[in-house]
Amino acid sequence: AILPVIKEEGVKVVVYTGYGDGSLKPALFDELKSAGITIIYRDINPTPENSRRAEQAGADIIVATGFDEGGPLPGTALGTFTIVPLIVDAVQRVPVMAAGGITDARGARAVHALGAEGVFAGSVFISTIESRVPDSVKAKIVAANGLDLRLFRTLPDYYRALPGK
């Protein structure tokens, strides 16, 4: 239902989020491509197989998301440094971006060494000046490190977050 709005507003790039088997719709890819829209494909449960299918369907960029990310986590507990080379080796013509736990230049350099051509970051931007998140939350994020995070399960998925109210 949002596709007409995307076209009307002249959106140039979309992140197409997949949620495992059956979520990739080649007809939707065709429609996006015919409108001249760049497709960044990010499956929450990335595999070599669904990455190849996305490439074949017309994805311009593939995101390899590791279990290191914040928020809802992939169903398979493969870390970013494990999933990135698997996805890089699986696709042939499109660049791969790495997602999950990349918060500084060291992490960016590491995923580049594994074959990723870019970084897909999310949680790290919560604490930026532009974010509407309360300053008290931003301060907690900036003061935290990976040891402060908690992993919890709400079926069917796992989530990672800082503890709080």
mmCIF file of N, CA and C in Angstrom, residues 46-158:
data_model
loop_
_atom_site.group_PDB
_atom_site.id
_atom_site.type_symbol
_atom_site.label_atom_id
_atom_site.label_comp_id
_atom_site.label_asym_id
_atom_site.label_seq_id
_atom_site.Cartn_x
_atom_site.Cartn_y
_atom_site.Cartn_z
ATOM 1 N N PRO A 46 19.606 -13.264 7.464
ATOM 2 C CA PRO A 46 20.345 -13.397 6.211
ATOM 3 C C PRO A 46 20.969 -14.781 6.052
ATOM 4 N N THR A 47 20.881 -15.273 4.836
ATOM 5 C CA THR A 47 21.538 -16.530 4.475
ATOM 6 C C THR A 47 22.151 -16.338 3.087
ATOM 7 N N PRO A 48 23.109 -17.172 2.731
ATOM 8 C CA PRO A 48 23.612 -17.098 1.357
ATOM 9 C C PRO A 48 22.483 -17.267 0.331
ATOM 10 N N GLU A 49 21.544 -18.149 0.622
ATOM 11 C CA GLU A 49 20.464 -18.420 -0.327
ATOM 12 C C GLU A 49 19.554 -17.209 -0.522
ATOM 13 N N ASN A 50 19.075 -16.594 0.574
ATOM 14 C CA ASN A 50 18.160 -15.468 0.361
ATOM 15 C C ASN A 50 18.911 -14.250 -0.177
ATOM 16 N N SER A 51 20.194 -14.158 0.074
ATOM 17 C CA SER A 51 20.986 -13.066 -0.504
ATOM 18 C C SER A 51 21.136 -13.253 -2.006
ATOM 19 N N ARG A 52 21.368 -14.484 -2.443
ATOM 20 C CA ARG A 52 21.451 -14.758 -3.885
ATOM 21 C C ARG A 52 20.110 -14.485 -4.564
ATOM 22 N N ARG A 53 19.008 -14.892 -3.913
ATOM 23 C CA ARG A 53 17.671 -14.633 -4.486
ATOM 24 C C ARG A 53 17.418 -13.135 -4.603
ATOM 25 N N ALA A 54 17.822 -12.376 -3.604
ATOM 26 C CA ALA A 54 17.638 -10.924 -3.658
ATOM 27 C C ALA A 54 18.462 -10.314 -4.786
ATOM 28 N N GLU A 55 19.678 -10.784 -4.944
ATOM 29 C CA GLU A 55 20.513 -10.290 -6.041
ATOM 30 C C GLU A 55 19.861 -10.614 -7.380
ATOM 31 N N GLN A 56 19.382 -11.838 -7.537
ATOM 32 C CA GLN A 56 18.732 -12.241 -8.782
ATOM 33 C C GLN A 56 17.457 -11.443 -9.044
ATOM 34 N N ALA A 57 16.764 -11.057 -7.978
ATOM 35 C CA ALA A 57 15.526 -10.293 -8.115
ATOM 36 C C ALA A 57 15.791 -8.832 -8.459
ATOM 37 N N GLY A 58 17.035 -8.353 -8.266
ATOM 38 C CA GLY A 58 17.371 -6.988 -8.635
ATOM 39 C C GLY A 58 17.851 -6.085 -7.521
ATOM 40 N N ALA A 59 18.153 -6.641 -6.354
ATOM 41 C CA ALA A 59 18.681 -5.810 -5.270
ATOM 42 C C ALA A 59 19.974 -5.143 -5.723
ATOM 43 N N ASP A 60 20.145 -3.892 -5.326
ATOM 44 C CA ASP A 60 21.346 -3.144 -5.672
ATOM 45 C C ASP A 60 22.424 -3.279 -4.601
ATOM 46 N N ILE A 61 22.011 -3.517 -3.370
ATOM 47 C CA ILE A 61 22.910 -3.683 -2.231
ATOM 48 C C ILE A 61 22.302 -4.734 -1.313
ATOM 49 N N ILE A 62 23.130 -5.572 -0.739
ATOM 50 C CA ILE A 62 22.689 -6.571 0.228
ATOM 51 C C ILE A 62 23.283 -6.203 1.589
ATOM 52 N N VAL A 63 22.465 -6.288 2.636
ATOM 53 C CA VAL A 63 22.943 -6.047 3.993
ATOM 54 C C VAL A 63 23.087 -7.387 4.699
ATOM 55 N N ALA A 64 24.273 -7.627 5.243
ATOM 56 C CA ALA A 64 24.541 -8.825 6.037
ATOM 57 C C ALA A 64 24.422 -8.425 7.508
ATOM 58 N N THR A 65 23.338 -8.861 8.137
ATOM 59 C CA THR A 65 23.061 -8.480 9.521
ATOM 60 C C THR A 65 23.494 -9.583 10.472
ATOM 61 N N GLY A 66 24.356 -9.225 11.412
ATOM 62 C CA GLY A 66 24.828 -10.181 12.400
ATOM 63 C C GLY A 66 24.046 -10.114 13.697
ATOM 64 N N PHE A 67 24.200 -11.135 14.504
ATOM 65 C CA PHE A 67 23.514 -11.252 15.787
ATOM 66 C C PHE A 67 23.987 -10.201 16.791
ATOM 67 N N ASP A 68 24.995 -9.422 16.413
ATOM 68 C CA ASP A 68 25.538 -8.377 17.276
ATOM 69 C C ASP A 68 24.683 -7.119 17.308
ATOM 70 N N GLU A 69 23.690 -7.035 16.452
ATOM 71 C CA GLU A 69 22.929 -5.786 16.346
ATOM 72 C C GLU A 69 22.050 -5.546 17.557
ATOM 73 N N GLY A 70 21.561 -4.318 17.675
ATOM 74 C CA GLY A 70 20.621 -3.983 18.737
ATOM 75 C C GLY A 70 19.197 -4.171 18.250
ATOM 76 N N GLY A 71 18.266 -4.216 19.179
ATOM 77 C CA GLY A 71 16.853 -4.397 18.809
ATOM 78 C C GLY A 71 16.551 -5.832 18.461
ATOM 79 N N PRO A 72 15.655 -6.070 17.469
ATOM 80 C CA PRO A 72 15.320 -7.446 17.093
ATOM 81 C C PRO A 72 16.508 -8.101 16.391
ATOM 82 N N LEU A 73 16.856 -9.294 16.801
ATOM 83 C CA LEU A 73 18.050 -9.971 16.306
ATOM 84 C C LEU A 73 17.707 -11.066 15.308
ATOM 85 N N PRO A 74 18.662 -11.409 14.449
ATOM 86 C CA PRO A 74 18.446 -12.535 13.539
ATOM 87 C C PRO A 74 18.142 -13.819 14.306
ATOM 88 N N GLY A 75 17.400 -14.693 13.679
ATOM 89 C CA GLY A 75 17.039 -15.963 14.303
ATOM 90 C C GLY A 75 18.214 -16.911 14.461
ATOM 91 N N THR A 76 19.234 -16.741 13.640
ATOM 92 C CA THR A 76 20.440 -17.551 13.728
ATOM 93 C C THR A 76 21.511 -16.744 14.447
ATOM 94 N N ALA A 77 22.120 -17.343 15.443
ATOM 95 C CA ALA A 77 23.091 -16.621 16.281
ATOM 96 C C ALA A 77 24.472 -16.592 15.642
ATOM 97 N N LEU A 78 24.551 -16.014 14.434
ATOM 98 C CA LEU A 78 25.838 -15.819 13.773
ATOM 99 C C LEU A 78 26.229 -14.359 13.926
ATOM 100 N N GLY A 79 27.411 -14.113 14.466
ATOM 101 C CA GLY A 79 27.882 -12.754 14.644
ATOM 102 C C GLY A 79 28.156 -12.060 13.323
ATOM 103 N N THR A 80 28.279 -10.758 13.385
ATOM 104 C CA THR A 80 28.539 -9.958 12.186
ATOM 105 C C THR A 80 29.787 -10.442 11.459
ATOM 106 N N PHE A 81 30.839 -10.757 12.205
ATOM 107 C CA PHE A 81 32.081 -11.177 11.562
ATOM 108 C C PHE A 81 31.993 -12.582 10.972
ATOM 109 N N THR A 82 30.943 -13.314 11.281
ATOM 110 C CA THR A 82 30.726 -14.624 10.674
ATOM 111 C C THR A 82 29.825 -14.508 9.455
ATOM 112 N N ILE A 83 28.750 -13.717 9.554
ATOM 113 C CA ILE A 83 27.785 -13.641 8.455
ATOM 114 C C ILE A 83 28.309 -12.821 7.281
ATOM 115 N N VAL A 84 29.094 -11.786 7.534
ATOM 116 C CA VAL A 84 29.563 -10.930 6.433
ATOM 117 C C VAL A 84 30.313 -11.722 5.368
ATOM 118 N N PRO A 85 31.352 -12.509 5.698
ATOM 119 C CA PRO A 85 32.042 -13.233 4.627
ATOM 120 C C PRO A 85 31.145 -14.260 3.928
ATOM 121 N N LEU A 86 30.198 -14.855 4.658
ATOM 122 C CA LEU A 86 29.277 -15.796 4.007
ATOM 123 C C LEU A 86 28.448 -15.104 2.934
ATOM 124 N N ILE A 87 27.958 -13.918 3.245
ATOM 125 C CA ILE A 87 27.123 -13.191 2.290
ATOM 126 C C ILE A 87 27.980 -12.603 1.166
ATOM 127 N N VAL A 88 29.143 -12.078 1.494
ATOM 128 C CA VAL A 88 30.050 -11.549 0.462
ATOM 129 C C VAL A 88 30.376 -12.641 -0.552
ATOM 130 N N ASP A 89 30.640 -13.847 -0.079
ATOM 131 C CA ASP A 89 30.976 -14.951 -0.974
ATOM 132 C C ASP A 89 29.766 -15.459 -1.758
ATOM 133 N N ALA A 90 28.564 -15.212 -1.260
ATOM 134 C CA ALA A 90 27.352 -15.734 -1.900
ATOM 135 C C ALA A 90 26.897 -14.906 -3.093
ATOM 136 N N VAL A 91 27.109 -13.585 -3.046
ATOM 137 C CA VAL A 91 26.631 -12.734 -4.133
ATOM 138 C C VAL A 91 27.764 -12.452 -5.114
ATOM 139 N N GLN A 92 27.382 -12.095 -6.348
ATOM 140 C CA GLN A 92 28.401 -11.947 -7.378
ATOM 141 C C GLN A 92 28.574 -10.527 -7.889
ATOM 142 N N ARG A 93 27.479 -9.755 -7.948
ATOM 143 C CA ARG A 93 27.560 -8.465 -8.634
ATOM 144 C C ARG A 93 27.218 -7.261 -7.762
ATOM 145 N N VAL A 94 26.739 -7.475 -6.571
ATOM 146 C CA VAL A 94 26.278 -6.347 -5.762
ATOM 147 C C VAL A 94 27.146 -6.171 -4.518
ATOM 148 N N PRO A 95 27.287 -4.934 -4.067
ATOM 149 C CA PRO A 95 28.057 -4.714 -2.836
ATOM 150 C C PRO A 95 27.283 -5.178 -1.611
ATOM 151 N N VAL A 96 28.026 -5.514 -0.579
ATOM 152 C CA VAL A 96 27.448 -5.952 0.693
ATOM 153 C C VAL A 96 27.783 -4.905 1.750
ATOM 154 N N MET A 97 26.783 -4.568 2.550
ATOM 155 C CA MET A 97 26.978 -3.706 3.712
ATOM 156 C C MET A 97 26.860 -4.589 4.947
ATOM 157 N N ALA A 98 27.604 -4.276 5.978
ATOM 158 C CA ALA A 98 27.567 -5.039 7.222
ATOM 159 C C ALA A 98 26.739 -4.295 8.258
ATOM 160 N N ALA A 99 25.947 -5.041 9.029
ATOM 161 C CA ALA A 99 25.147 -4.458 10.104
ATOM 162 C C ALA A 99 25.303 -5.302 11.355
ATOM 163 N N GLY A 100 25.373 -4.623 12.485
ATOM 164 C CA GLY A 100 25.405 -5.333 13.752
ATOM 165 C C GLY A 100 26.632 -5.059 14.579
ATOM 166 N N GLY A 101 26.511 -4.174 15.547
ATOM 167 C CA GLY A 101 27.580 -3.935 16.497
ATOM 168 C C GLY A 101 28.734 -3.099 15.983
ATOM 169 N N ILE A 102 28.562 -2.424 14.872
ATOM 170 C CA ILE A 102 29.635 -1.604 14.307
ATOM 171 C C ILE A 102 29.415 -0.178 14.806
ATOM 172 N N THR A 103 30.265 0.251 15.739
ATOM 173 C CA THR A 103 30.026 1.536 16.391
ATOM 174 C C THR A 103 31.174 2.527 16.249
ATOM 175 N N ASP A 104 32.266 2.100 15.617
ATOM 176 C CA ASP A 104 33.397 3.013 15.469
ATOM 177 C C ASP A 104 34.221 2.632 14.243
ATOM 178 N N ALA A 105 35.283 3.404 14.001
ATOM 179 C CA ALA A 105 36.118 3.187 12.818
ATOM 180 C C ALA A 105 36.783 1.814 12.837
ATOM 181 N N ARG A 106 37.111 1.307 14.002
ATOM 182 C CA ARG A 106 37.752 -0.024 14.072
ATOM 183 C C ARG A 106 36.817 -1.101 13.541
ATOM 184 N N GLY A 107 35.562 -1.042 13.953
ATOM 185 C CA GLY A 107 34.585 -2.011 13.464
ATOM 186 C C GLY A 107 34.363 -1.873 11.973
ATOM 187 N N ALA A 108 34.319 -0.633 11.486
ATOM 188 C CA ALA A 108 34.140 -0.401 10.050
ATOM 189 C C ALA A 108 35.317 -0.969 9.261
ATOM 190 N N ARG A 109 36.527 -0.739 9.754
ATOM 191 C CA ARG A 109 37.701 -1.298 9.073
ATOM 192 C C ARG A 109 37.663 -2.824 9.085
ATOM 193 N N ALA A 110 37.225 -3.399 10.178
ATOM 194 C CA ALA A 110 37.175 -4.861 10.291
ATOM 195 C C ALA A 110 36.199 -5.466 9.290
ATOM 196 N N VAL A 111 35.003 -4.893 9.164
ATOM 197 C CA VAL A 111 34.046 -5.469 8.214
ATOM 198 C C VAL A 111 34.480 -5.221 6.773
ATOM 199 N N HIS A 112 35.194 -4.117 6.538
ATOM 200 C CA HIS A 112 35.747 -3.911 5.201
ATOM 201 C C HIS A 112 36.782 -4.995 4.892
ATOM 202 N N ALA A 113 37.579 -5.370 5.873
ATOM 203 C CA ALA A 113 38.569 -6.438 5.677
ATOM 204 C C ALA A 113 37.902 -7.766 5.368
ATOM 205 N N LEU A 114 36.665 -7.938 5.827
ATOM 206 C CA LEU A 114 35.913 -9.168 5.566
ATOM 207 C C LEU A 114 35.184 -9.139 4.230
ATOM 208 N N GLY A 115 35.267 -8.023 3.520
ATOM 209 C CA GLY A 115 34.667 -7.931 2.191
ATOM 210 C C GLY A 115 33.471 -7.011 2.079
ATOM 211 N N ALA A 116 32.973 -6.492 3.188
ATOM 212 C CA ALA A 116 31.855 -5.542 3.111
ATOM 213 C C ALA A 116 32.359 -4.244 2.487
ATOM 214 N N GLU A 117 31.496 -3.601 1.726
ATOM 215 C CA GLU A 117 31.863 -2.333 1.099
ATOM 216 C C GLU A 117 31.253 -1.142 1.822
ATOM 217 N N GLY A 118 30.477 -1.415 2.862
ATOM 218 C CA GLY A 118 29.877 -0.330 3.617
ATOM 219 C C GLY A 118 29.324 -0.833 4.930
ATOM 220 N N VAL A 119 28.834 0.108 5.722
ATOM 221 C CA VAL A 119 28.266 -0.199 7.032
ATOM 222 C C VAL A 119 26.824 0.291 7.054
ATOM 223 N N PHE A 120 25.938 -0.553 7.541
ATOM 224 C CA PHE A 120 24.527 -0.216 7.712
ATOM 225 C C PHE A 120 24.314 -0.082 9.214
ATOM 226 N N ALA A 121 24.230 1.151 9.691
ATOM 227 C CA ALA A 121 24.175 1.395 11.126
ATOM 228 C C ALA A 121 22.810 1.933 11.524
ATOM 229 N N GLY A 122 22.385 1.599 12.724
ATOM 230 C CA GLY A 122 21.105 2.065 13.221
ATOM 231 C C GLY A 122 21.192 2.565 14.645
ATOM 232 N N SER A 123 21.349 1.647 15.579
ATOM 233 C CA SER A 123 21.316 1.986 17.005
ATOM 234 C C SER A 123 22.326 3.062 17.381
ATOM 235 N N VAL A 124 23.467 3.070 16.716
ATOM 236 C CA VAL A 124 24.519 4.033 17.051
ATOM 237 C C VAL A 124 24.039 5.474 16.850
ATOM 238 N N PHE A 125 23.008 5.669 16.029
ATOM 239 C CA PHE A 125 22.508 7.017 15.762
ATOM 240 C C PHE A 125 21.445 7.486 16.753
ATOM 241 N N ILE A 126 21.028 6.623 17.657
ATOM 242 C CA ILE A 126 20.016 7.026 18.643
ATOM 243 C C ILE A 126 20.528 8.183 19.497
ATOM 244 N N SER A 127 21.825 8.196 19.757
ATOM 245 C CA SER A 127 22.377 9.211 20.662
ATOM 246 C C SER A 127 22.855 10.480 19.956
ATOM 247 N N THR A 128 22.513 10.655 18.691
ATOM 248 C CA THR A 128 22.950 11.858 17.976
ATOM 249 C C THR A 128 22.119 13.077 18.359
ATOM 250 N N ILE A 129 22.643 14.240 18.075
ATOM 251 C CA ILE A 129 21.947 15.499 18.347
ATOM 252 C C ILE A 129 20.601 15.530 17.630
ATOM 253 N N GLU A 130 20.556 14.991 16.410
ATOM 254 C CA GLU A 130 19.341 15.038 15.592
ATOM 255 C C GLU A 130 18.236 14.128 16.108
ATOM 256 N N SER A 131 18.582 13.128 16.880
ATOM 257 C CA SER A 131 17.601 12.175 17.393
ATOM 258 C C SER A 131 16.681 12.849 18.410
ATOM 259 N N ARG A 132 15.410 12.482 18.374
ATOM 260 C CA ARG A 132 14.422 13.046 19.300
ATOM 261 C C ARG A 132 14.339 12.288 20.624
ATOM 262 N N VAL A 133 15.216 11.322 20.793
ATOM 263 C CA VAL A 133 15.255 10.552 22.035
ATOM 264 C C VAL A 133 15.651 11.489 23.178
ATOM 265 N N PRO A 134 15.061 11.320 24.359
ATOM 266 C CA PRO A 134 15.417 12.188 25.496
ATOM 267 C C PRO A 134 16.918 12.145 25.814
ATOM 268 N N ASP A 135 17.448 13.286 26.229
ATOM 269 C CA ASP A 135 18.876 13.379 26.540
ATOM 270 C C ASP A 135 19.308 12.390 27.617
ATOM 271 N N SER A 136 18.415 12.068 28.555
ATOM 272 C CA SER A 136 18.773 11.116 29.607
ATOM 273 C C SER A 136 19.045 9.726 29.019
ATOM 274 N N VAL A 137 18.294 9.359 27.996
ATOM 275 C CA VAL A 137 18.506 8.068 27.332
ATOM 276 C C VAL A 137 19.789 8.118 26.513
ATOM 277 N N LYS A 138 19.998 9.214 25.810
ATOM 278 C CA LYS A 138 21.229 9.368 25.021
ATOM 279 C C LYS A 138 22.460 9.242 25.913
ATOM 280 N N ALA A 139 22.416 9.880 27.082
ATOM 281 C CA ALA A 139 23.555 9.820 28.007
ATOM 282 C C ALA A 139 23.812 8.386 28.456
ATOM 283 N N LYS A 140 22.755 7.643 28.705
ATOM 284 C CA LYS A 140 22.906 6.244 29.121
ATOM 285 C C LYS A 140 23.545 5.414 28.005
ATOM 286 N N ILE A 141 23.143 5.672 26.776
ATOM 287 C CA ILE A 141 23.708 4.949 25.630
ATOM 288 C C ILE A 141 25.191 5.273 25.485
ATOM 289 N N VAL A 142 25.544 6.548 25.543
ATOM 290 C CA VAL A 142 26.935 6.971 25.371
ATOM 291 C C VAL A 142 27.824 6.398 26.476
ATOM 292 N N ALA A 143 27.295 6.300 27.684
ATOM 293 C CA ALA A 143 28.079 5.789 28.813
ATOM 294 C C ALA A 143 28.206 4.265 28.810
ATOM 295 N N ALA A 144 27.387 3.585 28.027
ATOM 296 C CA ALA A 144 27.346 2.114 28.042
ATOM 297 C C ALA A 144 28.393 1.510 27.107
ATOM 298 N N ASN A 145 28.639 0.229 27.326
ATOM 299 C CA ASN A 145 29.424 -0.560 26.379
ATOM 300 C C ASN A 145 28.722 -1.906 26.206
ATOM 301 N N GLY A 146 29.304 -2.774 25.427
ATOM 302 C CA GLY A 146 28.673 -4.052 25.117
ATOM 303 C C GLY A 146 28.361 -4.913 26.324
ATOM 304 N N LEU A 147 29.111 -4.751 27.410
ATOM 305 C CA LEU A 147 28.859 -5.548 28.609
ATOM 306 C C LEU A 147 27.586 -5.126 29.339
ATOM 307 N N ASP A 148 27.109 -3.932 29.040
ATOM 308 C CA ASP A 148 25.892 -3.432 29.686
ATOM 309 C C ASP A 148 24.610 -3.921 29.019
ATOM 310 N N LEU A 149 24.717 -4.425 27.812
ATOM 311 C CA LEU A 149 23.540 -4.854 27.074
ATOM 312 C C LEU A 149 22.963 -6.153 27.624
ATOM 313 N N ARG A 150 21.669 -6.293 27.494
ATOM 314 C CA ARG A 150 20.989 -7.515 27.926
ATOM 315 C C ARG A 150 20.317 -8.161 26.730
ATOM 316 N N LEU A 151 20.401 -9.475 26.694
ATOM 317 C CA LEU A 151 19.749 -10.269 25.660
ATOM 318 C C LEU A 151 18.495 -10.858 26.274
ATOM 319 N N PHE A 152 17.361 -10.692 25.607
ATOM 320 C CA PHE A 152 16.140 -11.299 26.123
ATOM 321 C C PHE A 152 15.323 -11.855 24.977
ATOM 322 N N ARG A 153 14.415 -12.724 25.309
ATOM 323 C CA ARG A 153 13.625 -13.400 24.285
ATOM 324 C C ARG A 153 12.145 -13.093 24.470
ATOM 325 N N THR A 154 11.540 -12.678 23.393
ATOM 326 C CA THR A 154 10.095 -12.539 23.283
ATOM 327 C C THR A 154 9.737 -13.341 22.049
ATOM 328 N N LEU A 155 9.151 -14.486 22.228
ATOM 329 C CA LEU A 155 8.938 -15.415 21.118
ATOM 330 C C LEU A 155 8.338 -14.717 19.915
ATOM 331 N N PRO A 156 8.855 -14.973 18.726
ATOM 332 C CA PRO A 156 9.838 -16.009 18.419
ATOM 333 C C PRO A 156 11.276 -15.509 18.386
ATOM 334 N N ASP A 157 11.511 -14.252 18.690
ATOM 335 C CA ASP A 157 12.815 -13.677 18.451
ATOM 336 C C ASP A 157 13.568 -13.320 19.731
ATOM 337 N N TYR A 158 14.842 -12.993 19.535
ATOM 338 C CA TYR A 158 15.672 -12.430 20.587
ATOM 339 C C TYR A 158 15.791 -10.928 20.351
#
